[in-house]
XYZ file of N, CA and C in Angstrom:
816
model
N 106.915 107.013 127.492
C 107.038 107.179 126.147
C 106.860 109.279 125.914
N 108.160 109.631 125.714
C 108.119 110.830 126.020
C 108.083 111.376 124.485
N 109.005 111.003 123.098
C 108.500 111.221 122.053
C 108.390 110.454 121.949
N 107.928 110.974 120.054
C 108.063 109.596 118.887
C 109.261 110.182 117.968
N 109.404 109.579 117.092
C 110.709 109.078 115.600
C 110.652 108.295 115.324
N 110.264 109.523 113.414
C 110.136 109.448 112.640
C 110.056 109.548 111.795
N 111.451 108.256 111.159
C 112.590 108.785 110.039
C 111.599 108.630 108.696
N 112.141 109.074 107.141
C 112.003 108.893 106.643
C 112.492 109.208 105.433
N 113.047 108.734 104.366
C 114.427 108.433 103.045
C 112.947 109.830 101.990
N 114.096 110.604 101.511
C 114.026 112.075 100.504
C 114.853 111.781 99.650
N 115.564 110.354 98.808
C 116.519 110.420 98.060
C 115.059 109.228 96.978
N 115.062 110.328 96.026
C 113.954 109.869 94.799
C 114.104 108.645 94.433
N 116.097 108.746 94.747
C 116.667 107.585 92.986
C 117.626 106.664 93.935
N 117.014 106.155 95.642
C 117.261 105.106 96.101
C 117.301 104.086 95.180
N 116.185 103.468 95.216
C 116.313 101.958 94.436
C 117.784 102.026 93.402
N 117.732 103.009 92.648
C 119.229 102.659 91.729
C 120.376 102.168 93.082
N 120.354 102.187 93.582
C 121.727 102.449 94.778
C 121.485 100.851 95.817
N 120.763 100.779 95.233
C 120.364 98.907 96.548
C 121.274 98.201 96.356
N 121.742 97.577 97.404
C 122.883 96.942 97.173
C 122.675 95.486 97.974
N 121.884 95.846 99.318
C 121.651 94.267 99.279
C 119.469 94.331 99.798
N 118.923 93.526 100.450
C 117.642 93.400 101.071
C 118.419 92.006 101.768
N 116.884 92.594 102.704
C 116.853 91.522 104.431
C 115.788 91.483 104.844
N 115.665 91.095 105.576
C 114.281 90.909 106.773
C 115.262 92.538 107.452
N 113.706 93.570 108.329
C 114.101 94.576 109.152
C 113.480 95.254 110.006
N 114.386 95.230 110.737
C 114.567 95.049 112.577
C 114.662 96.362 112.919
N 112.737 96.236 113.606
C 112.893 98.146 114.247
C 112.835 99.112 112.365
N 112.400 100.318 112.735
C 111.978 101.095 112.007
C 113.065 102.495 112.216
N 114.416 101.955 111.948
C 115.399 103.304 112.007
C 115.801 102.909 110.433
N 116.465 104.524 110.774
C 117.869 105.239 109.120
C 118.970 104.858 109.563
N 120.044 104.714 108.784
C 121.335 105.029 109.721
C 122.515 105.014 108.846
N 123.517 105.714 108.340
C 124.105 105.988 107.481
C 125.596 105.414 108.506
N 126.724 104.713 107.242
C 128.017 104.416 108.247
C 128.674 104.256 107.408
N 130.150 103.834 107.861
C 130.532 102.976 107.121
C 131.573 101.538 107.877
N 130.989 101.481 106.486
C 130.888 99.642 106.809
C 132.918 98.185 107.742
N 132.024 97.960 108.940
C 133.522 97.264 109.350
C 132.689 95.246 108.912
N 133.461 94.817 108.350
C 133.506 93.524 107.866
C 133.905 92.910 108.539
N 133.522 91.712 109.178
C 133.723 90.654 110.217
C 133.769 88.758 110.079
N 133.721 89.342 108.616
C 134.082 88.237 108.154
C 135.042 87.407 107.953
N 135.207 86.261 109.314
C 136.945 85.353 109.600
C 137.366 86.292 110.811
N 136.444 87.000 111.430
C 136.490 87.765 112.261
C 136.480 86.307 113.708
N 136.811 85.333 114.875
C 136.310 84.572 115.471
C 136.781 85.428 116.743
N 135.713 84.460 117.302
C 135.443 85.033 119.279
C 136.791 85.208 120.113
N 138.020 84.221 119.724
C 139.152 84.324 120.123
C 140.027 86.106 119.587
N 139.291 86.602 118.456
C 140.021 88.008 117.447
C 139.480 88.989 118.491
N 137.632 89.292 119.054
C 137.136 90.161 118.966
C 138.239 91.276 119.612
N 138.974 90.790 120.627
C 139.859 92.476 121.753
C 139.923 93.233 120.382
N 140.555 92.578 119.832
C 141.745 93.322 118.791
C 140.926 93.766 117.598
N 139.591 93.888 116.763
C 139.049 95.012 116.009
C 139.043 96.130 116.669
N 139.352 96.734 115.841
C 139.850 98.303 116.020
C 138.309 98.798 115.026
N 136.810 98.214 115.818
C 135.973 99.232 115.412
C 135.397 100.552 116.533
N 135.181 101.341 115.141
C 135.247 102.875 115.296
C 133.430 102.663 116.094
N 132.565 103.106 116.697
C 131.460 104.293 117.129
C 131.024 104.856 115.052
N 129.685 104.250 115.345
C 129.216 104.731 114.385
C 129.285 104.043 113.196
N 130.771 102.695 113.462
C 130.334 101.874 112.117
C 129.541 100.831 111.970
N 128.990 100.870 110.600
C 128.571 99.503 110.216
C 128.850 97.798 110.230
N 127.807 97.682 111.681
C 128.046 96.153 111.171
C 128.003 95.038 110.692
N 128.656 94.306 109.730
C 128.519 92.854 108.988
C 129.490 92.150 109.664
N 128.581 90.722 109.738
C 129.102 89.215 109.860
C 127.812 88.473 109.303
N 128.648 87.548 109.011
C 127.757 86.163 109.332
C 126.797 85.860 109.653
N 126.713 85.544 110.736
C 125.401 85.981 111.622
C 126.684 86.422 113.786
N 126.250 86.704 114.487
C 126.259 87.292 116.065
C 125.648 86.033 116.995
N 126.694 86.226 118.166
C 126.094 85.504 119.359
C 126.005 86.625 121.029
N 126.579 86.396 121.958
C 126.620 86.994 122.800
C 128.236 87.863 123.293
N 128.921 86.778 122.358
C 130.253 87.604 122.968
C 130.631 88.657 121.495
N 129.797 89.087 121.031
C 129.743 90.149 119.803
C 129.178 91.607 120.515
N 128.675 91.287 121.523
C 127.395 92.380 122.124
C 128.906 93.519 122.297
N 129.564 93.343 122.994
C 130.533 94.485 123.502
C 131.063 95.575 121.842
N 130.576 95.094 120.612
C 131.068 95.669 118.819
C 129.516 96.448 118.817
N 128.505 95.475 119.243
C 127.830 95.588 118.662
C 127.081 97.173 119.425
N 127.692 97.464 120.789
C 126.875 98.921 121.432
C 126.746 99.587 120.358
N 128.674 99.732 120.247
C 129.457 100.954 119.256
C 128.659 100.668 117.629
N 127.831 100.158 117.182
C 127.789 99.929 115.905
C 125.876 101.205 116.253
N 126.081 101.743 114.623
C 124.967 102.227 113.999
C 124.158 101.566 112.933
N 124.505 100.637 112.728
C 123.434 100.032 112.219
C 124.674 98.306 112.631
N 123.306 96.905 111.979
C 123.430 95.864 112.401
C 123.734 95.393 110.947
N 124.263 94.297 111.073
C 123.438 93.684 108.612
C 124.784 92.288 109.120
N 124.110 91.469 108.529
C 124.071 90.005 108.615
C 123.376 88.788 107.673
N 124.359 87.427 107.366
C 124.380 87.004 106.370
C 122.438 85.549 107.335
N 122.999 85.842 108.381
C 121.452 84.667 108.544
C 121.074 85.361 109.408
N 119.922 84.586 109.827
C 118.942 85.075 110.715
C 117.969 85.015 110.885
N 116.809 85.582 111.404
C 115.672 85.780 111.645
C 114.906 86.906 111.674
N 113.360 87.245 112.201
C 113.577 88.738 113.305
C 113.480 87.795 115.149
N 113.349 86.193 115.174
C 113.846 86.583 116.349
C 115.999 86.288 117.043
N 116.379 86.150 116.153
C 117.633 85.743 116.336
C 118.094 86.157 117.213
N 119.673 86.352 117.497
C 120.785 87.412 118.025
C 120.726 88.134 118.004
N 120.670 88.401 116.966
C 121.470 90.464 116.518
C 120.318 90.895 116.626
N 118.869 90.177 116.259
C 117.266 90.897 115.647
C 117.088 91.075 116.713
N 117.419 90.643 118.339
C 116.884 90.971 118.687
C 118.365 92.064 119.818
N 119.120 91.861 120.101
C 119.811 93.085 120.815
C 119.427 94.349 119.990
N 119.870 94.241 118.584
C 119.611 95.692 118.082
C 118.300 96.373 118.478
N 117.107 95.580 118.829
C 115.882 96.139 119.320
C 116.312 96.701 121.174
N 117.457 95.568 121.552
C 117.162 95.855 123.057
C 117.661 98.001 122.593
N 118.917 98.168 121.881
C 119.981 98.633 121.983
C 119.629 99.947 120.756
N 118.603 99.439 120.389
C 117.168 100.772 119.004
C 117.947 101.391 118.652
N 119.255 100.641 117.114
C 119.514 100.729 116.217
C 119.101 99.594 115.343
N 119.274 100.134 114.377
C 118.438 99.586 112.662
C 119.231 97.842 112.089
N 119.032 96.827 112.074
C 119.879 95.329 111.951
C 118.183 94.837 110.945
N 119.223 94.474 110.417
C 119.012 93.300 108.648
C 119.267 92.326 108.645
N 118.673 91.484 108.872
C 119.459 89.752 109.286
C 119.086 89.343 107.591
N 119.951 88.416 107.793
C 119.114 87.289 106.652
C 119.061 87.656 105.264
N 120.261 88.632 104.906
C 120.604 88.653 103.331
C 121.257 87.846 103.705
N 121.801 86.804 103.216
C 122.395 86.291 102.600
C 124.255 86.237 102.233
N 124.454 87.198 101.555
C 125.751 87.318 100.688
C 126.809 88.708 101.567
N 126.261 89.245 102.431
C 126.676 90.809 102.674
C 127.701 91.048 103.561
N 128.314 90.298 104.157
C 129.862 89.392 104.340
C 130.975 89.927 102.825
N 130.100 89.015 101.436
C 130.968 89.297 100.167
C 130.579 90.290 99.850
N 128.991 91.590 100.462
C 128.974 92.069 98.774
C 129.770 93.465 99.715
N 129.510 93.309 100.843
C 129.990 94.604 101.393
C 131.615 94.580 102.346
N 132.464 95.786 100.876
C 132.575 95.989 102.113
C 133.551 96.718 102.978
N 135.040 96.993 103.877
C 134.876 97.410 105.149
C 135.906 98.705 104.752
N 135.149 99.733 105.599
C 135.248 101.380 104.319
C 134.238 101.735 103.723
N 133.703 101.330 103.064
C 132.467 101.393 102.302
C 131.568 102.228 102.952
N 130.981 103.469 102.263
C 130.223 103.444 102.765
C 128.703 103.733 102.350
N 127.564 103.291 103.702
C 125.965 102.784 103.085
C 125.571 103.106 103.739
N 123.753 102.730 103.817
C 122.616 104.284 104.020
C 122.281 102.437 104.343
N 121.823 101.827 106.009
C 120.802 100.776 106.483
C 119.071 100.924 106.667
N 118.469 100.886 106.329
C 116.895 101.487 106.643
C 116.756 100.886 105.678
N 115.800 100.405 107.536
C 114.333 99.857 108.080
C 113.004 100.416 108.061
N 113.065 101.471 107.933
C 111.878 103.072 107.641
C 110.939 102.435 106.468
N 110.878 101.404 105.735
C 110.326 100.975 104.866
C 109.293 100.306 104.679
N 109.201 99.191 105.791
C 108.455 97.613 105.497
C 109.154 97.489 106.536
N 108.755 96.362 106.068
C 109.603 94.886 105.935
C 110.105 94.382 106.123
N 111.115 94.491 104.291
C 111.834 94.665 104.027
C 113.110 95.578 104.473
N 114.304 95.304 104.790
C 115.562 96.112 105.020
C 115.918 96.642 103.728
N 115.885 97.763 103.258
C 117.265 99.028 101.906
C 118.251 98.731 103.309
N 119.649 98.549 102.106
C 121.288 98.572 102.185
C 121.891 99.139 100.566
N 121.536 100.109 100.645
C 121.560 101.615 99.159
C 122.933 101.704 99.535
N 123.786 102.080 98.580
C 124.884 102.564 98.316
C 125.285 103.695 99.019
N 126.216 104.709 99.703
C 126.513 105.257 99.615
C 125.619 105.844 101.336
N 125.721 107.590 101.410
C 124.511 108.110 102.285
C 123.730 108.452 101.645
N 123.015 107.781 102.094
C 121.021 108.489 101.131
C 120.698 109.666 102.029
N 120.338 110.414 101.985
C 119.274 111.781 102.418
C 118.179 110.749 102.921
N 118.528 111.402 104.338
C 116.606 110.799 105.273
C 116.982 111.931 106.352
N 115.204 111.987 106.545
C 115.295 113.228 107.752
C 114.343 112.817 109.142
N 114.792 113.059 110.415
C 114.207 112.555 111.361
C 113.308 113.328 112.040
N 112.497 112.762 112.263
C 111.472 113.389 112.727
C 111.535 113.445 114.377
N 111.538 113.840 115.314
C 110.432 113.787 116.699
C 109.482 114.598 117.254
N 108.544 113.714 118.505
C 107.759 115.181 118.703
C 107.361 114.662 119.669
N 107.150 115.412 120.512
C 106.997 116.089 121.385
C 105.098 115.344 121.869
N 105.242 113.881 123.033
C 103.911 114.051 123.575
C 103.453 114.590 124.835
N 105.172 115.013 124.934
C 103.981 116.247 126.250
C 103.298 117.289 126.102
N 103.413 117.957 125.196
C 102.682 118.192 124.420
C 101.212 118.553 124.374
N 100.628 117.180 124.650
C 99.585 116.502 123.737
C 98.612 116.709 125.781
N 97.079 117.061 124.749
C 95.911 117.562 125.777
C 95.553 115.639 126.839
N 95.963 115.641 127.986
C 94.506 114.905 127.993
C 93.822 114.742 128.023
N 93.523 113.168 127.476
C 91.951 113.598 127.193
C 90.431 111.437 127.137
N 89.740 112.129 127.419
C 88.877 110.740 127.971
C 88.165 110.194 127.486
N 88.128 110.501 125.831
C 88.324 109.357 125.016
C 89.254 108.521 124.151
N 89.158 107.031 124.831
C 90.148 106.142 123.891
C 90.526 106.376 122.461
N 91.682 107.264 122.296
C 92.238 107.323 121.036
C 92.457 105.994 119.452
N 92.039 105.105 119.591
C 93.158 103.888 118.974
C 93.233 104.240 117.513
N 93.474 103.230 117.246
C 94.636 103.207 115.668
C 93.951 102.385 115.025
N 94.198 102.743 113.369
C 93.354 102.200 112.261
C 94.427 101.533 111.407
N 94.770 100.356 111.548
C 96.128 99.614 110.805
C 95.910 98.684 110.045
N 96.149 99.206 109.314
C 95.454 98.037 107.074
C 96.679 97.515 107.238
N 97.871 97.000 107.829
C 98.844 96.182 107.226
C 99.934 95.701 107.717
N 99.918 94.369 108.393
C 101.135 94.053 109.633
C 102.725 94.598 109.652
N 102.745 95.221 108.616
C 104.435 95.898 107.800
C 104.661 96.838 109.040
N 103.122 98.051 109.359
C 104.142 98.559 109.947
C 103.189 98.726 111.335
N 102.613 98.256 111.797
C 101.907 97.326 113.543
C 103.257 98.657 114.443
N 104.459 97.875 114.601
C 105.479 98.298 115.556
C 105.792 99.184 115.163
N 106.039 100.476 114.042
C 106.164 101.281 113.836
C 105.712 102.708 114.355
N 103.807 102.588 114.531
C 103.096 103.764 114.497
C 103.320 102.658 116.167
N 103.430 101.884 116.537
C 103.040 100.921 118.316
C 103.156 102.377 119.378
N 104.463 102.886 118.521
C 104.478 103.495 119.897
C 104.038 105.628 120.564
N 103.546 105.473 118.836
C 101.899 106.658 118.928
C 101.215 106.314 120.112
N 100.922 107.956 120.745
C 99.850 107.604 122.346
C 98.902 107.044 121.965
N 98.516 106.269 121.693
C 97.114 105.284 121.046
C 96.717 104.170 122.678
N 95.365 103.671 122.343
C 95.240 103.084 123.437
C 94.394 101.948 123.091
N 94.911 101.380 121.797
C 94.618 99.545 120.511
C 94.958 99.972 119.442
N 93.702 98.694 119.105
C 93.827 99.224 116.803
C 92.008 99.134 117.407
N 91.008 100.763 117.060
C 90.016 99.941 116.173
C 89.082 99.669 115.971
N 90.515 99.380 115.022
C 90.030 98.267 113.434
C 90.918 98.163 112.348
N 91.100 96.896 112.292
C 92.258 96.298 111.677
C 91.467 95.571 110.372
N 91.926 96.123 108.687
C 90.222 95.056 108.301
C 91.017 94.217 107.635
N 90.603 92.719 108.104
C 90.857 91.191 107.269
C 91.182 91.334 106.183
N 90.699 92.688 105.642
C 90.872 92.257 103.473
C 92.280 93.104 103.699
N 92.112 94.136 103.872
C 93.047 94.622 103.964
C 94.315 94.319 104.259
N 94.895 93.171 105.559
C 95.698 92.114 106.017
C 95.743 91.006 105.004
N 95.327 90.858 104.127
C 95.173 89.980 102.964
C 96.016 90.407 101.936
N 95.812 91.622 101.195
C 95.992 92.545 100.631
C 97.451 93.146 100.144
N 98.248 92.931 101.910
C 99.074 93.779 101.582
C 99.877 92.646 102.631
N 100.160 91.820 103.034
C 100.019 90.541 103.289
C 100.249 89.442 103.251
N 98.882 89.161 102.294
C 99.221 87.328 101.625
C 99.011 88.245 100.063
N 99.206 88.823 99.579
C 99.460 90.098 98.150
C 99.182 88.499 97.229
N 98.369 88.457 97.410
C 97.619 86.897 96.342
C 96.119 87.120 97.138
N 95.166 86.059 96.210
C 93.514 86.033 96.067
C 93.085 84.828 96.844
N 92.943 84.965 98.071
C 92.499 83.830 98.060
C 92.033 82.043 97.546
N 91.504 82.745 96.291
C 90.871 81.651 95.412
C 91.620 80.844 94.824
N 92.165 82.788 94.639
C 93.134 82.023 93.390
C 94.806 81.295 93.965
N 95.222 81.271 94.728
C 95.702 79.861 95.911
C 95.697 78.429 96.023
N 94.035 78.724 95.491
C 93.013 77.556 96.353
C 93.434 76.993 95.105
N 92.953 77.746 93.523
C 91.978 77.116 92.177
C 93.800 77.487 90.944
N 94.879 77.987 91.655
C 95.662 78.566 90.537
C 95.892 77.689 89.062
N 96.304 76.402 89.672
C 96.658 74.861 88.513
C 95.560 74.691 87.785
N 94.303 75.218 88.191
C 93.362 74.742 87.189
C 93.228 76.131 86.812
N 93.548 76.838 86.298
C 93.757 77.941 86.096
C 94.505 78.552 84.230
N 95.033 78.100 84.052
C 96.454 77.504 83.650
C 96.598 78.650 82.851
N 97.120 80.223 83.846
C 98.029 81.094 84.515
C 99.456 81.131 84.919
N 100.556 80.517 83.732
C 101.839 80.642 84.239
C 102.938 81.489 85.056
N 101.957 82.352 84.747
C 102.988 83.380 85.839
C 102.319 83.837 86.055
N 100.930 83.146 86.866
C 99.898 83.642 88.397
C 100.381 82.187 89.706
N 100.788 81.024 88.562
C 101.449 79.465 89.462
C 102.505 80.502 89.578
N 103.571 80.388 89.473
C 104.650 81.232 88.863
C 105.298 82.423 90.726
N 104.373 82.926 90.065
C 104.265 84.303 91.122
C 104.018 83.861 92.574
N 103.015 82.699 92.699
C 101.993 82.112 94.217
C 102.669 80.870 94.064
N 103.813 80.413 93.402
C 105.110 79.396 93.814
C 106.190 80.251 94.914
N 106.211 81.619 94.663
C 107.465 82.322 94.892
C 107.155 82.696 96.173
N 105.154 82.968 96.433
C 105.038 83.116 98.131
C 104.964 82.630 99.071
N 104.578 80.838 98.145
C 104.362 80.383 99.728
C 105.962 79.208 98.936
N 107.034 80.063 98.743
C 107.968 79.196 99.581
C 108.188 78.831 100.638
N 108.815 77.752 101.521
C 108.393 77.264 102.783
C 108.023 77.387 104.235
N 106.297 76.432 102.544
C 105.266 76.907 103.079
C 104.976 75.355 102.901
N 103.638 74.429 103.612
C 103.408 73.146 102.966
C 102.725 73.177 101.983
N 102.032 73.471 101.731
C 101.729 73.999 100.681
C 100.472 75.615 100.825
N 99.385 75.823 99.112
C 99.237 76.722 99.680
C 98.286 77.131 100.740
N 97.289 77.069 101.011
C 96.114 76.318 102.342
C 97.138 77.517 103.281
N 97.524 76.501 103.204
C 98.964 76.845 105.350
C 99.150 77.164 104.752
N 100.012 78.001 103.697
C 100.331 79.788 103.166
C 99.596 81.308 103.693
N 98.322 80.292 103.339
C 96.845 81.573 104.454
C 97.248 81.644 104.897
N 96.837 80.121 106.261
C 96.475 80.267 107.097
C 97.460 81.124 108.022
N 98.614 80.611 108.033
C 99.168 81.021 108.837
C 99.966 82.612 108.024
N 100.430 82.653 107.150
C 100.281 84.323 106.641
C 98.949 85.300 108.095
N 97.725 85.083 107.212
C 97.195 85.512 108.225
C 96.996 86.030 109.571
N 97.533 84.230 110.118
C 96.864 84.488 111.603
C 98.513 85.773 111.997
N 99.153 85.696 111.270
C 100.803 86.411 111.902
C 100.747 87.145 111.896
N 99.911 88.027 110.695
C 99.298 89.278 110.479
C 98.703 89.522 112.080
N 98.381 88.981 111.893
C 96.953 89.424 113.255
C 97.741 89.428 114.373
N 98.224 88.469 114.166
C 98.557 88.924 115.718
C 100.031 89.204 115.792
N 100.560 90.240 114.026
C 102.199 90.733 114.478
C 101.205 92.308 114.978
N 99.976 92.641 114.962
C 99.580 93.861 115.251
C 98.860 94.112 116.671
N 98.861 92.516 116.915
C 98.116 92.388 117.982
C 99.158 93.027 118.949
N 100.510 92.353 119.173
C 101.842 91.895 119.668
C 102.900 93.446 120.052
N 102.245 94.049 118.614
C 102.909 95.523 118.715
C 101.615 97.149 120.014
N 100.743 95.897 119.858
C 99.698 96.928 120.727
C 99.434 96.110 121.881
N 99.767 95.042 122.442
C 99.534 94.749 123.694
C 100.028 94.880 124.957
N 99.007 95.380 125.667
C 97.468 94.832 126.475
C 96.437 94.754 126.323
N 96.638 96.489 125.136
C 95.813 96.929 124.575
C 95.315 96.260 123.799
N 93.607 96.600 122.980
C 92.567 95.790 121.848
C 93.422 96.703 121.262
N 92.574 95.289 120.245
C 93.278 95.264 118.688
C 92.050 94.316 117.717
N 90.835 94.788 117.671
C 89.898 94.834 116.839
C 90.211 94.509 115.355
N 89.654 93.022 115.334
C 90.038 93.060 113.371
C 88.244 93.077 113.070
N 88.875 93.619 111.466
C 86.988 93.011 110.669
C 87.075 92.071 109.977
N 86.454 90.763 110.649
C 86.903 90.031 109.342
C 86.388 90.571 107.444
N 86.412 89.802 106.715
C 86.519 90.703 105.602
C 85.231 90.004 104.957
N 84.683 91.770 103.964
C 83.763 91.830 103.417
C 83.894 91.408 102.166
N 84.710 91.428 101.010
C 85.401 90.183 100.138
C 85.025 91.670 98.911
N 85.206 93.176 99.327
C 84.213 93.892 98.531
C 85.798 93.968 97.264
N 84.918 92.759 95.879
C 84.677 92.914 94.546
C 85.855 94.012 94.612
N 85.772 94.994 94.479
C 86.784 96.386 93.836
C 88.035 95.824 94.709
N 88.247 96.027 95.225
C 89.130 95.923 96.453
C 89.815 94.770 95.987
N 89.622 93.147 95.716
C 89.266 91.922 94.912
C 90.014 91.576 94.171
N 89.326 92.298 92.731
C 89.723 91.928 91.591
C 90.806 92.198 91.405
N 91.875 93.055 92.303
C 93.613 94.164 91.126
C 94.105 92.645 91.790
N 94.046 92.130 92.798
C 94.510 90.807 94.047
C 95.347 90.682 92.651
N 97.053 89.174 92.416
C 97.154 88.776 91.794
C 95.667 87.217 91.551
N 95.417 87.939 90.702
C 94.209 86.029 90.208
C 93.085 86.199 90.598
N 92.907 87.654 91.665
C 91.506 88.086 91.363
C 90.150 88.181 89.978
N 90.786 88.696 89.144
C 90.243 88.798 88.096
C 89.352 87.483 87.807
N 89.615 86.242 88.392
C 89.826 85.034 88.048
C 88.490 84.933 88.020
N 87.779 85.662 89.966
C 86.963 84.507 90.644
C 86.169 86.414 90.857
N 86.028 88.023 90.872
C 85.772 88.337 91.099
C 84.850 89.340 89.243
N 83.682 90.107 89.748
C 83.630 90.576 89.022
C 83.457 92.083 88.219
N 83.603 92.753 87.351
C 83.611 94.077 87.424
C 83.420 95.138 87.919
N 83.330 95.745 89.428
C 81.811 96.545 89.833
C 83.071 97.668 90.145
N 82.987 98.615 90.205
C 82.986 100.005 90.190
C 83.546 100.538 91.887
N 81.418 100.013 92.626
C 81.732 100.776 93.347
C 80.520 98.454 94.227
N 80.736 98.692 94.776
C 79.816 97.205 95.246
C 79.147 97.091 96.534
N 79.349 98.611 97.323
C 78.825 98.424 98.066
C 78.856 97.898 99.157
N 78.028 96.558 99.552
C 77.765 96.134 100.532
C 78.604 94.559 99.718
N 79.003 94.111 99.178
C 79.851 93.343 98.571
C 79.957 92.623 97.811
N 80.233 91.757 97.355
C 79.501 90.479 96.744
C 79.793 89.299 97.343
């Protein structure tokens, strides 16, 4: 890798312009004109007047769509996850993609100007119009050769792939409590005992979090293991050093459900 490219949204009012959310693939941003391919079958692909730079919007994709995908500035699909065809091809092409949007083909119209952002974490955002953003390139060739292996400090799996291109020799510190805060998003004990706390708002929040998982315990185990694995995958074959949680009360008190299990300490020093 000779250069690192960073994308940054510059529009503070962008949340008022959100049209869709989905699963972000990559970490880039692109603006363009929607070309909605709803109802187009494989037999009609050669008839599509898809212009270079258009944003491809479809129910889902398969290998027959690749000639069109290569022209797109971004790809949006109703269905799919991080390992679906659209996500894999988007990574290979280096274009931003948002998959699993549910109703993209219903809500986006051909000719509509939109901005597709995968630079804001795990959730991809589709904005109305052309949102202002900056693209910064950093030349790695100008960096000096050093003998000390520089390693990253990664606190959230959501940003692991965004920074994996930096000239680092792996991750020197992935704090488990940061992964719990940023990725699991609820106090571990609250997951196990929320039904005994008589807190309907907390229980409703937890039910939203664990949707699609067998139970609260499975959610915690799978999210934690997948979070660590995501960081490891981003930096493979370099080392990733994971530090187990010391459960500092000031870091866990403010999590959803934390007030039921943590004392109020401004500085717990070595933990609870």
